[in-house]
Amino acid sequence: MHSPNRSPVHGFDGGQSPLTLRLPDEAATIALGRELAPLLTPGMVIWLDGDLGAGKTTLARALLRGLGHAGPVKSPTYTLVEVYVVSSIYWYHFDFYRFNEPEEFEDAGLGEYFRDDSVCLVEWPEKAAGHVPQADLALVFRFAADTPESGRIIDLHACSEAGNKCLSAFISRWPGAVN
Ligand code: ADP
Ligand code: MG
């Protein structure tokens, strides 16, 4: 079973402590996505970590909407990747849930999507462990209680200098955010 509590941060020791936020309802997840969206810059990799139904796709959708994308944002569970061009930047939204082996990342030639001029949002990065590029920001969702109706708790980990910058900017904009 996927463990939402293991640390997604690898080998980056200049990072600040993760920021933990309580998201009492879907509206809070959407508000987070909209606030974070303008702080993401080309070249960044964002891992969205957490169990089924935790809110990963909801957050990805809110990010894209926050950038002005008006069309649908569907889960890439079956297509592996959905592509968006917003503000002249390529946004790739991945979901590796259906991978049987992490090597499928290479078989599908997905490395070429991770470029300086793209932002990659990755659901289920652990299913492509060792192949998917490391995160700049890792967003780790947990259920606040045992039911899907419960709110969520999210830890925002900065895993690179770009992630650090982004998290610092976010903290200065989000009321009550202190890590
Ligand atoms: P995932 O991509 O992680 O499998 P989805 O985003 O597809 O999850 O689904 C998450 C579900 O949880 C949706 O029904 C959404 O409305 C709901 N949801 C999202 N954020 C919250 C929250 N903070 N509290 C309660 N429900 C939420
Ligand atoms: Mg999803």
Coordinates of N, CA and C and ligand atoms in Angstrom, one line a residue:
M1 N 0.9 -1.2 0.0 CA 0.0 0.0 0.0 C 0.9 1.2 0.0
H2 N 0.5 2.2 -0.8 CA 1.2 3.4 -0.8 C 1.2 4.1 0.5
S3 N 2.4 4.5 0.9 CA 2.5 5.2 2.2 C 2.6 6.7 2.0
P4 N 1.6 7.5 2.4 CA 1.7 8.9 2.1 C 2.6 9.6 3.1
N5 N 3.2 8.9 4.0 CA 4.0 9.6 5.0 C 5.5 9.6 4.7
R6 N 5.9 8.8 3.8 CA 7.4 8.8 3.5 C 7.8 10.1 2.8
S7 N 9.0 10.5 3.1 CA 9.4 11.8 2.6 C 9.7 11.7 1.1
P8 N 9.2 12.6 0.3 CA 9.5 12.6 -1.2 C 10.8 13.4 -1.5
V9 N 11.5 14.0 -0.4 CA 12.6 14.9 -0.7 C 13.9 14.1 -0.7
H10 N 14.6 14.2 -1.8 CA 15.8 13.4 -2.0 C 17.0 14.3 -2.2
G11 N 18.0 14.2 -1.3 CA 19.3 14.8 -1.6 C 19.3 16.3 -1.7
F12 N 18.3 17.0 -1.2 CA 18.4 18.5 -1.3 C 18.5 19.0 0.1
D13 N 19.6 19.5 0.5 CA 19.8 19.9 2.0 C 19.7 21.3 2.2
G14 N 19.4 22.1 1.2 CA 19.3 23.6 1.4 C 17.8 24.0 1.5
G15 N 17.0 23.0 1.7 CA 15.5 23.3 1.7 C 15.0 23.8 3.0
Q16 N 13.9 24.5 3.0 CA 13.3 24.9 4.2 C 12.3 23.7 4.7
S17 N 11.8 23.8 5.9 CA 10.9 22.8 6.4 C 9.7 22.8 5.5
P18 N 9.0 21.6 5.4 CA 7.8 21.6 4.6 C 6.7 22.5 5.3
L19 N 5.9 23.0 4.4 CA 4.7 23.8 4.9 C 3.5 22.9 5.0
T20 N 2.8 22.8 6.1 CA 1.7 22.0 6.2 C 0.4 22.9 6.3
L21 N -0.5 22.5 5.4 CA -1.8 23.3 5.4 C -3.0 22.4 5.5
R22 N -4.0 22.9 6.2 CA -5.2 22.1 6.3 C -6.2 22.6 5.2
L23 N -6.7 21.7 4.5 CA -7.6 22.0 3.4 C -9.0 21.4 3.7
P24 N -9.9 22.2 4.4 CA -11.1 21.6 4.9 C -12.1 21.1 3.9
D25 N -12.0 21.7 2.7 CA -13.0 21.2 1.6 C -12.4 21.4 0.2
E26 N -13.1 21.0 -0.8 CA -12.6 21.1 -2.1 C -12.2 22.6 -2.5
A27 N -13.0 23.5 -2.0 CA -12.8 24.9 -2.3 C -11.4 25.3 -1.9
A28 N -11.0 24.8 -0.7 CA -9.7 25.1 -0.2 C -8.6 24.6 -1.1
T29 N -8.7 23.4 -1.6 CA -7.8 22.8 -2.6 C -7.7 23.7 -3.8
I30 N -8.8 24.1 -4.3 CA -8.9 24.9 -5.5 C -8.2 26.3 -5.2
A31 N -8.5 26.8 -4.1 CA -7.8 28.1 -3.7 C -6.3 28.0 -3.7
L32 N -5.8 26.9 -3.1 CA -4.4 26.6 -3.1 C -3.8 26.6 -4.5
G33 N -4.5 25.9 -5.4 CA -4.0 25.7 -6.8 C -3.9 27.1 -7.4
R34 N -4.9 27.9 -7.2 CA -5.0 29.2 -7.9 C -3.9 30.1 -7.4
E35 N -3.6 30.0 -6.1 CA -2.6 30.9 -5.5 C -1.2 30.4 -5.9
L36 N -1.0 29.1 -6.0 CA 0.3 28.6 -6.4 C 0.7 28.8 -7.9
A37 N -0.4 28.8 -8.7 CA -0.2 28.8 -10.2 C 0.8 29.8 -10.7
P38 N 0.6 31.1 -10.3 CA 1.5 32.1 -10.9 C 2.9 32.1 -10.4
L39 N 3.2 31.2 -9.4 CA 4.5 31.2 -8.8 C 5.4 30.1 -9.5
L40 N 4.7 29.3 -10.3 CA 5.5 28.2 -11.0 C 6.2 28.7 -12.2
T41 N 7.4 28.3 -12.4 CA 8.2 28.8 -13.6 C 8.6 27.7 -14.5
P42 N 8.9 28.0 -15.8 CA 9.3 27.0 -16.7 C 10.5 26.2 -16.2
G43 N 10.4 24.9 -16.5 CA 11.5 24.0 -16.0 C 11.2 23.3 -14.7
M44 N 10.1 23.7 -14.1 CA 9.8 23.1 -12.8 C 9.0 21.7 -12.9
V45 N 9.3 20.9 -12.0 CA 8.6 19.6 -11.9 C 7.9 19.5 -10.5
I46 N 6.6 19.3 -10.6 CA 5.8 19.3 -9.4 C 5.2 17.9 -9.2
W47 N 5.6 17.2 -8.1 CA 5.1 15.9 -7.8 C 3.8 16.1 -6.9
L48 N 2.8 15.4 -7.3 CA 1.5 15.4 -6.6 C 1.3 14.0 -6.0
D49 N 1.4 13.9 -4.7 CA 1.6 12.6 -4.0 C 0.4 12.4 -3.1
G50 N -0.1 11.2 -3.0 CA -1.2 10.9 -2.1 C -2.1 9.8 -2.7
D51 N -2.9 9.2 -1.9 CA -3.8 8.1 -2.3 C -4.9 8.5 -3.3
L52 N -5.5 7.5 -3.8 CA -6.6 7.8 -4.7 C -7.7 8.6 -4.1
G53 N -8.1 9.7 -4.8 CA -9.1 10.5 -4.2 C -8.6 11.6 -3.3
A54 N -7.3 11.7 -3.2 CA -6.8 12.6 -2.2 C -6.9 14.1 -2.6
G55 N -7.0 14.3 -3.9 CA -7.1 15.7 -4.4 C -6.0 16.1 -5.4
K56 N -5.2 15.2 -5.9 CA -4.1 15.5 -6.8 C -4.6 16.2 -8.1
T57 N -5.6 15.5 -8.8 CA -6.2 16.0 -10.0 C -6.9 17.4 -9.8
T58 N -7.6 17.4 -8.6 CA -8.3 18.7 -8.3 C -7.3 19.8 -8.3
L59 N -6.2 19.6 -7.6 CA -5.2 20.7 -7.5 C -4.6 21.0 -8.9
A60 N -4.3 20.0 -9.7 CA -3.7 20.2 -11.0 C -4.7 21.1 -11.9
R61 N -6.0 20.7 -11.8 CA -7.0 21.5 -12.5 C -7.1 22.9 -12.1
A62 N -7.0 23.1 -10.8 CA -7.0 24.5 -10.2 C -5.8 25.3 -10.7
L63 N -4.6 24.6 -10.7 CA -3.4 25.3 -11.2 C -3.6 25.8 -12.6
L64 N -4.1 24.9 -13.5 CA -4.3 25.3 -14.9 C -5.4 26.4 -15.1
R65 N -6.5 26.2 -14.3 CA -7.5 27.2 -14.4 C -7.0 28.6 -13.8
G66 N -6.1 28.5 -12.8 CA -5.5 29.7 -12.2 C -4.7 30.4 -13.2
L67 N -4.2 29.7 -14.2 CA -3.3 30.3 -15.3 C -4.1 30.8 -16.4
G68 N -5.4 30.6 -16.4 CA -6.3 31.1 -17.5 C -6.8 30.0 -18.4
H69 N -6.5 28.8 -18.2 CA -7.0 27.7 -19.1 C -8.5 27.5 -18.8
A70 N -9.3 27.7 -19.8 CA -10.7 27.7 -19.6 C -11.4 26.3 -19.9
G71 N -10.7 25.5 -20.7 CA -11.2 24.2 -21.1 C -11.2 23.1 -20.1
P72 N -11.6 21.9 -20.4 CA -11.6 20.9 -19.4 C -10.2 20.4 -19.0
V73 N -10.0 19.9 -17.8 CA -8.8 19.3 -17.4 C -9.2 18.0 -16.9
K74 N -8.9 16.9 -17.7 CA -9.4 15.6 -17.2 C -8.2 14.8 -16.7
S75 N -8.5 13.8 -15.9 CA -7.4 13.0 -15.3 C -6.7 12.3 -16.4
P76 N -5.3 12.3 -16.3 CA -4.6 11.5 -17.3 C -4.4 10.1 -17.0
T77 N -5.2 9.5 -16.2 CA -5.1 8.1 -15.7 C -5.0 7.2 -16.9
Y78 N -5.7 7.4 -18.0 CA -5.7 6.4 -19.1 C -4.8 6.9 -20.2
T79 N -4.6 8.2 -20.3 CA -3.8 8.7 -21.5 C -2.3 8.9 -21.1
L80 N -2.0 8.8 -19.8 CA -0.6 9.0 -19.2 C -0.3 10.4 -19.1
V81 N -0.6 11.2 -20.2 CA -0.2 12.6 -20.2 C -1.3 13.4 -20.9
E82 N -1.6 14.6 -20.3 CA -2.4 15.6 -21.0 C -1.6 16.8 -21.2
V83 N -1.7 17.4 -22.4 CA -0.9 18.6 -22.7 C -1.7 19.9 -22.8
Y84 N -1.2 20.9 -22.2 CA -1.8 22.2 -22.2 C -0.8 23.2 -22.6
V85 N -1.2 24.2 -23.4 CA -0.3 25.4 -23.7 C -1.0 26.6 -23.1
V86 N -0.4 27.1 -22.0 CA -1.0 28.3 -21.4 C 0.1 29.3 -21.2
S87 N -0.2 30.6 -21.6 CA 0.7 31.7 -21.6 C 2.1 31.3 -22.2
S88 N 2.0 30.6 -23.4 CA 3.2 30.2 -24.1 C 4.1 29.2 -23.4
I89 N 3.6 28.6 -22.4 CA 4.3 27.6 -21.7 C 3.6 26.2 -21.9
Y90 N 4.4 25.2 -22.1 CA 3.9 23.8 -22.1 C 3.7 23.3 -20.7
W91 N 2.5 22.8 -20.4 CA 2.2 22.2 -19.2 C 1.8 20.8 -19.5
Y92 N 2.5 19.9 -18.8 CA 2.3 18.4 -19.0 C 1.8 17.9 -17.7
H93 N 0.6 17.2 -17.8 CA 0.0 16.6 -16.6 C 0.0 15.1 -16.7
F94 N 0.8 14.5 -15.9 CA 1.0 13.0 -16.0 C 0.3 12.3 -14.8
D95 N 0.0 11.0 -15.1 CA -0.5 10.2 -14.0 C 0.0 8.8 -14.3
F96 N 0.9 8.3 -13.4 CA 1.6 7.0 -13.6 C 0.9 5.9 -12.9
Y97 N -0.3 6.1 -12.4 CA -1.0 5.1 -11.6 C -1.0 3.7 -12.2
R98 N -1.2 3.7 -13.5 CA -1.4 2.4 -14.2 C -0.1 1.7 -14.6
F99 N 1.1 2.3 -14.3 CA 2.3 1.6 -14.5 C 2.4 0.4 -13.7
N100 N 2.9 -0.7 -14.4 CA 3.2 -1.9 -13.7 C 4.7 -1.9 -13.2
E101 N 5.5 -1.3 -14.0 CA 7.0 -1.2 -13.7 C 7.4 0.3 -14.0
P102 N 8.3 0.8 -13.2 CA 8.8 2.1 -13.4 C 9.5 2.3 -14.7
E103 N 10.0 1.2 -15.3 CA 10.7 1.3 -16.6 C 9.7 1.8 -17.7
E104 N 8.4 1.6 -17.5 CA 7.5 2.1 -18.5 C 7.6 3.5 -18.9
F105 N 8.2 4.3 -17.9 CA 8.5 5.7 -18.2 C 9.4 5.8 -19.4
E106 N 10.4 5.0 -19.4 CA 11.4 5.1 -20.5 C 10.7 4.5 -21.8
D107 N 10.0 3.4 -21.7 CA 9.4 2.8 -22.8 C 8.5 3.8 -23.6
A108 N 7.8 4.6 -22.8 CA 6.9 5.6 -23.4 C 7.6 6.8 -23.8
G109 N 8.9 6.9 -23.6 CA 9.7 8.1 -24.1 C 9.3 9.4 -23.4
L110 N 8.9 9.3 -22.1 CA 8.4 10.5 -21.5 C 9.4 11.5 -21.0
G111 N 10.7 11.1 -21.0 CA 11.8 12.0 -20.6 C 11.8 13.3 -21.4
E112 N 11.4 13.2 -22.6 CA 11.5 14.4 -23.5 C 10.5 15.5 -23.1
Y113 N 9.6 15.2 -22.3 CA 8.6 16.2 -21.9 C 9.2 17.1 -20.8
F114 N 10.2 16.6 -20.1 CA 10.8 17.4 -19.0 C 11.9 18.3 -19.5
R115 N 11.5 19.5 -19.8 CA 12.4 20.5 -20.5 C 12.4 21.8 -19.7
D116 N 13.3 22.7 -20.1 CA 13.4 24.0 -19.5 C 12.2 24.9 -19.8
D117 N 11.5 24.6 -20.9 CA 10.4 25.4 -21.3 C 9.0 24.8 -21.0
S118 N 9.1 23.8 -20.1 CA 7.8 23.1 -19.7 C 7.7 23.0 -18.2
V119 N 6.4 22.9 -17.8 CA 6.2 22.6 -16.4 C 5.5 21.3 -16.3
C120 N 6.0 20.4 -15.5 CA 5.4 19.0 -15.4 C 4.8 18.8 -14.1
L121 N 3.5 18.4 -14.1 CA 2.7 18.1 -12.9 C 2.6 16.5 -13.0
V122 N 3.0 15.9 -11.9 CA 3.1 14.4 -11.9 C 2.4 13.8 -10.8
E123 N 1.3 13.1 -11.2 CA 0.6 12.2 -10.2 C 1.2 10.9 -10.1
W124 N 1.3 10.2 -8.9 CA 1.9 8.9 -8.7 C 3.3 8.8 -9.2
P125 N 4.2 9.8 -8.8 CA 5.6 9.8 -9.3 C 6.3 8.5 -8.8
E126 N 5.9 7.9 -7.7 CA 6.6 6.7 -7.1 C 6.4 5.5 -8.0
K127 N 5.4 5.6 -8.9 CA 5.2 4.4 -9.9 C 6.3 4.5 -11.0
A128 N 7.0 5.6 -11.1 CA 8.0 5.8 -12.1 C 9.4 6.1 -11.4
A129 N 9.5 5.6 -10.1 CA 10.6 5.9 -9.3 C 11.9 5.5 -10.0
G130 N 12.9 6.4 -9.9 CA 14.2 6.1 -10.5 C 14.2 6.6 -12.0
H131 N 13.1 7.0 -12.5 CA 13.1 7.4 -13.9 C 12.5 8.8 -14.1
V132 N 11.4 9.1 -13.3 CA 10.8 10.4 -13.4 C 11.8 11.4 -12.8
P133 N 12.0 12.6 -13.4 CA 12.9 13.5 -12.8 C 12.5 14.0 -11.4
Q134 N 13.4 14.3 -10.5 CA 13.2 14.7 -9.2 C 12.3 16.0 -9.2
A135 N 11.5 16.1 -8.1 CA 10.6 17.3 -8.0 C 11.4 18.5 -7.6
D136 N 10.9 19.7 -8.0 CA 11.3 20.9 -7.4 C 10.4 21.2 -6.2
L137 N 9.1 20.9 -6.4 CA 8.1 21.0 -5.3 C 7.4 19.6 -5.2
A138 N 7.3 19.1 -4.0 CA 6.5 17.9 -3.8 C 5.3 18.2 -2.9
L139 N 4.1 18.0 -3.4 CA 2.9 18.3 -2.7 C 2.3 17.0 -2.2
V140 N 2.3 16.7 -0.9 CA 1.9 15.4 -0.4 C 0.6 15.6 0.4
F141 N -0.5 14.9 -0.2 CA -1.8 15.0 0.4 C -2.1 13.8 1.3
R142 N -2.8 14.1 2.4 CA -3.3 13.1 3.3 C -4.8 13.4 3.6
F143 N -5.5 12.3 3.9 CA -6.9 12.5 4.3 C -6.9 13.0 5.8
A144 N -7.7 14.0 6.2 CA -7.7 14.5 7.5 C -8.3 13.5 8.5
A145 N -9.2 12.6 8.0 CA -9.8 11.6 8.8 C -10.1 10.4 7.8
D146 N -10.9 9.4 8.4 CA -11.0 8.1 7.6 C -12.0 8.2 6.4
T147 N -12.8 9.2 6.3 CA -13.8 9.2 5.2 C -13.3 10.2 4.1
P148 N -13.7 9.8 2.9 CA -13.4 10.7 1.7 C -14.0 12.1 1.9
E149 N -15.0 12.2 2.7 CA -15.7 13.6 2.9 C -14.8 14.4 3.8
S150 N -13.9 13.8 4.6 CA -13.1 14.6 5.5 C -12.2 15.6 4.6
G151 N -11.8 16.6 5.3 CA -10.8 17.5 4.6 C -9.5 16.8 4.3
R152 N -8.6 17.6 3.8 CA -7.3 17.0 3.5 C -6.2 17.9 4.2
I153 N -5.1 17.2 4.4 CA -3.9 17.9 4.9 C -2.8 17.8 3.9
I154 N -2.2 18.9 3.6 CA -1.1 18.8 2.5 C 0.2 19.4 3.1
D155 N 1.3 18.6 2.7 CA 2.6 19.1 3.0 C 3.2 19.6 1.7
L156 N 3.8 20.8 1.7 CA 4.5 21.3 0.6 C 6.0 21.3 0.8
H157 N 6.7 20.4 0.1 CA 8.1 20.3 0.3 C 8.8 21.0 -0.8
A158 N 9.8 21.9 -0.5 CA 10.7 22.4 -1.5 C 11.9 21.5 -1.6
C159 N 12.2 21.1 -2.9 CA 13.2 20.1 -3.1 C 14.3 20.6 -4.0
S160 N 14.4 21.9 -4.3 CA 15.4 22.5 -5.1 C 15.4 24.0 -4.8
E161 N 16.4 24.7 -5.4 CA 16.4 26.1 -5.2 C 15.2 26.8 -5.8
A162 N 14.8 26.3 -7.0 CA 13.5 26.8 -7.6 C 12.3 26.6 -6.7
G163 N 12.3 25.4 -6.1 CA 11.2 25.0 -5.2 C 11.2 25.9 -4.0
N164 N 12.4 26.2 -3.5 CA 12.5 27.0 -2.3 C 12.0 28.4 -2.5
K165 N 12.3 29.0 -3.7 CA 11.9 30.3 -4.0 C 10.4 30.4 -4.1
C166 N 9.9 29.3 -4.8 CA 8.4 29.3 -5.0 C 7.7 29.2 -3.6
L167 N 8.2 28.3 -2.8 CA 7.5 28.1 -1.5 C 7.6 29.4 -0.6
S168 N 8.8 30.0 -0.6 CA 8.9 31.3 0.1 C 7.9 32.3 -0.4
A169 N 7.8 32.4 -1.7 CA 6.8 33.4 -2.3 C 5.4 33.0 -1.9
F170 N 5.1 31.7 -1.9 CA 3.8 31.3 -1.5 C 3.5 31.7 0.0
I171 N 4.4 31.4 0.8 CA 4.2 31.6 2.3 C 3.9 33.1 2.5
S172 N 4.6 34.0 1.8 CA 4.3 35.4 2.0 C 2.9 35.8 1.5
R173 N 2.3 35.0 0.7 CA 1.0 35.4 0.1 C -0.2 34.6 0.8
W174 N 0.1 33.5 1.5 CA -1.0 32.7 2.0 C -1.3 33.0 3.5
P175 N -2.4 33.6 3.8 CA -2.7 34.0 5.2 C -2.4 32.9 6.2
G176 N -1.6 33.2 7.2 CA -1.3 32.2 8.3 C -0.3 31.1 8.0
A177 N 0.3 31.2 6.8 CA 1.2 30.1 6.4 C 2.6 30.3 7.1
V178 N 3.0 29.4 7.9 CA 4.3 29.5 8.5 C 4.8 28.0 8.6
N179 N 6.1 27.8 8.1 CA 6.6 26.5 8.1 C 7.7 26.4 9.2
Ligands
ADP1 P1 -6.8 12.2 -7.0 O1 -6.4 12.8 -8.3 O2 -5.8 12.4 -5.9 O3 -7.1 10.7 -7.1 P2 -9.2 13.8 -7.3 O4 -8.7 15.2 -7.3 O5 -9.6 13.1 -8.6 O6 -8.1 12.9 -6.5 O7 -10.5 13.6 -6.4 C1 -10.5 14.2 -5.1 C2 -11.9 14.2 -4.6 O8 -11.8 14.8 -3.3 C3 -12.8 15.0 -5.4 O9 -14.1 14.5 -5.3 C4 -12.8 16.4 -4.8 O10 -14.0 17.1 -4.9 C5 -12.5 16.0 -3.3 N1 -11.7 17.0 -2.6 C6 -10.6 17.7 -3.1 N2 -10.0 18.4 -2.2 C7 -10.7 18.2 -1.0 C8 -10.6 18.7 0.3 N3 -9.7 19.5 0.7 N4 -11.5 18.2 1.2 C9 -12.5 17.3 0.9 N5 -12.6 16.9 -0.4 C10 -11.8 17.3 -1.3
MG2 MG -5.9 11.9 -10.1

